């Protein structure tokens, strides 16, 4: 389990989708992963400048309910390279882009890929996902996604406490 979310022991990292793998190759990999019982997919908006999320969204269309998707924000995107990537307006923009590309109405696990040295952490953490225009994030995975707790749970599951 990842908090209250149930995931497979093995997940699929997707940083090559949209870069080294075209859509057909991505679909083949995702189909094979699903056939092998993989239910956890890890991506980021920066992978292929959004193409990884786009390919995952297309490939999982109609099969989204059976998987958990983790995505990340905070790396420099071509569309807004000068933006402070830790401020709530940028995060809102990033969430909306990920939701659109992933073709989903909710993000299961949302993480900051790298800190934004221009934005104080309290400002980044001020994002309110329950606000009327707030991002659609699973309640247990709001910013921050409690990385220390998740790391402890992951190490515990591996017997490495």
C-alpha positions as semicolon CSV with decimal commas, in nm:
position;residue;x (nm);y (nm);z (nm)
1;X;0,000;0,000;0,000
2;X;0,096;0,361;-0,065
3;X;-0,101;0,515;0,217
4;X;-0,461;0,412;0,142
5;X;-0,375;0,340;-0,224
6;X;-0,304;-0,019;-0,324
7;X;-0,017;-0,058;-0,571
8;X;0,185;-0,341;-0,719
9;X;0,522;-0,426;-0,565
10;X;0,688;-0,319;-0,890
11;X;0,609;0,011;-1,057
12;X;0,691;0,145;-1,400
13;X;0,910;0,452;-1,441
14;X;0,825;0,636;-1,762
15;X;1,097;0,894;-1,823
16;X;1,173;0,747;-2,167
17;X;0,815;0,783;-2,295
18;X;0,802;1,068;-2,543
19;X;1,180;1,079;-2,576
20;X;1,326;0,740;-2,660
21;X;0,988;0,567;-2,694
22;X;0,724;0,683;-2,940
23;X;0,355;0,626;-2,869
24;X;0,338;0,274;-3,017
25;X;0,641;0,162;-2,815
26;X;0,493;0,325;-2,504
27;X;0,163;0,142;-2,557
28;X;0,347;-0,189;-2,593
29;X;0,537;-0,130;-2,267
30;X;0,223;-0,022;-2,077
31;X;0,022;-0,318;-2,207
32;X;0,301;-0,558;-2,103
33;X;0,324;-0,393;-1,760
34;X;-0,052;-0,421;-1,704
35;X;-0,046;-0,784;-1,820
36;X;0,231;-0,848;-1,565
37;X;0,021;-0,697;-1,286
38;X;0,188;-0,355;-1,261
39;X;-0,053;-0,096;-1,126
40;X;0,183;0,190;-1,033
41;X;0,307;0,433;-1,298
42;X;0,555;0,710;-1,219
43;X;0,592;1,007;-1,453
44;X;0,658;1,383;-1,452
45;X;0,555;1,682;-1,658
46;X;0,919;1,734;-1,759
47;X;0,956;1,387;-1,918
48;X;0,952;1,463;-2,289
49;X;0,810;1,808;-2,204
50;X;0,474;1,649;-2,126
51;X;0,481;1,371;-2,387
52;X;0,524;1,098;-2,125
53;X;0,204;1,210;-1,952
54;X;0,028;1,246;-2,287
55;X;0,124;0,895;-2,398
56;X;0,025;0,746;-2,060
57;X;-0,310;0,922;-2,075
58;X;-0,381;0,788;-2,423
59;X;-0,261;0,437;-2,341
60;X;-0,462;0,412;-2,019
61;X;-0,782;0,562;-2,158
62;X;-1,065;0,337;-2,041
63;X;-0,830;0,158;-1,799
64;X;-0,750;0,441;-1,558
65;X;-0,943;0,304;-1,261
66;X;-0,709;0,008;-1,226
67;X;-0,388;0,205;-1,181
68;X;-0,221;0,458;-0,954
69;X;-0,040;0,743;-1,128
70;X;0,230;0,948;-0,961
71;X;0,349;1,259;-1,140
72;X;0,580;1,543;-1,054
73;X;0,617;1,916;-1,116
74;X;0,891;2,169;-1,052
75;X;1,140;2,118;-1,334
76;X;1,176;2,382;-1,603
77;X;0,909;2,348;-1,870
78;X;0,957;2,510;-2,212
79;X;0,617;2,685;-2,187
80;X;0,710;2,879;-1,870
81;X;1,089;2,863;-1,829
82;X;1,125;3,179;-1,618
83;X;0,841;3,098;-1,380
84;X;0,900;3,041;-1,008
85;X;0,802;2,675;-1,004
86;X;0,717;2,656;-0,635
87;X;0,452;2,926;-0,622
88;X;0,086;2,819;-0,597
89;X;-0,012;2,979;-0,932
90;X;0,255;2,781;-1,113
91;X;0,157;2,461;-0,929
92;X;-0,206;2,515;-1,029
93;X;-0,096;2,558;-1,393
94;X;0,121;2,244;-1,369
95;X;-0,160;2,036;-1,214
96;X;-0,407;2,144;-1,482
97;X;-0,156;2,054;-1,755
98;X;-0,087;1,712;-1,603
99;X;-0,459;1,638;-1,563
100;X;-0,520;1,731;-1,928
101;X;-0,227;1,527;-2,061
102;X;-0,304;1,226;-1,840
103;X;-0,672;1,244;-1,944
104;X;-0,784;1,204;-1,585
105;X;-0,976;1,402;-1,328
106;X;-0,748;1,325;-1,033
107;X;-0,378;1,282;-0,960
108;X;-0,306;1,000;-0,716
109;X;0,041;1,107;-0,599
110;X;0,178;1,456;-0,671
111;X;0,538;1,543;-0,593
112;X;0,773;1,835;-0,637
113;X;1,052;1,709;-0,863
114;X;1,309;1,958;-0,742
115;X;1,297;2,251;-0,500
116;X;1,244;2,602;-0,632
117;X;1,520;2,815;-0,478
118;X;1,323;3,134;-0,560
119;X;1,011;3,034;-0,364
120;X;1,011;2,988;0,013
121;X;0,887;2,641;0,116
122;X;0,596;2,786;0,321
123;X;0,467;2,956;0,004
124;X;0,486;2,629;-0,189
125;X;0,305;2,449;0,092
126;X;0,032;2,715;0,102
127;X;-0,147;2,555;-0,194
128;X;-0,500;2,459;-0,090
129;X;-0,619;2,165;-0,302
130;X;-0,969;2,202;-0,159
131;X;-1,011;2,558;-0,288
132;X;-1,273;2,601;-0,565
133;X;-1,004;2,622;-0,832
134;X;-0,768;2,397;-0,641
135;X;-0,604;2,101;-0,814
136;X;-0,764;1,762;-0,812
137;X;-0,530;1,568;-0,587
138;X;-0,608;1,266;-0,374
139;X;-0,661;1,396;-0,018
140;X;-0,377;1,185;0,124
141;X;-0,129;1,318;-0,133
142;X;-0,162;1,693;-0,108
143;X;0,146;1,911;-0,123
144;X;0,368;1,796;0,040
145;X;0,311;1,428;-0,013
146;X;0,467;1,346;0,325
147;X;0,789;1,213;0,170
148;X;0,949;1,118;0,504
149;X;0,647;0,907;0,602
150;X;0,635;0,743;0,260
151;X;1,009;0,673;0,271
152;X;0,971;0,515;0,617
153;X;0,680;0,301;0,492
154;X;0,878;0,198;0,183
155;X;1,186;0,104;0,386
156;X;0,965;-0,085;0,631
157;X;0,805;-0,281;0,348
158;X;1,153;-0,381;0,232
159;X;1,257;-0,481;0,585
160;X;1,513;-0,199;0,596
161;X;1,374;0,002;0,889
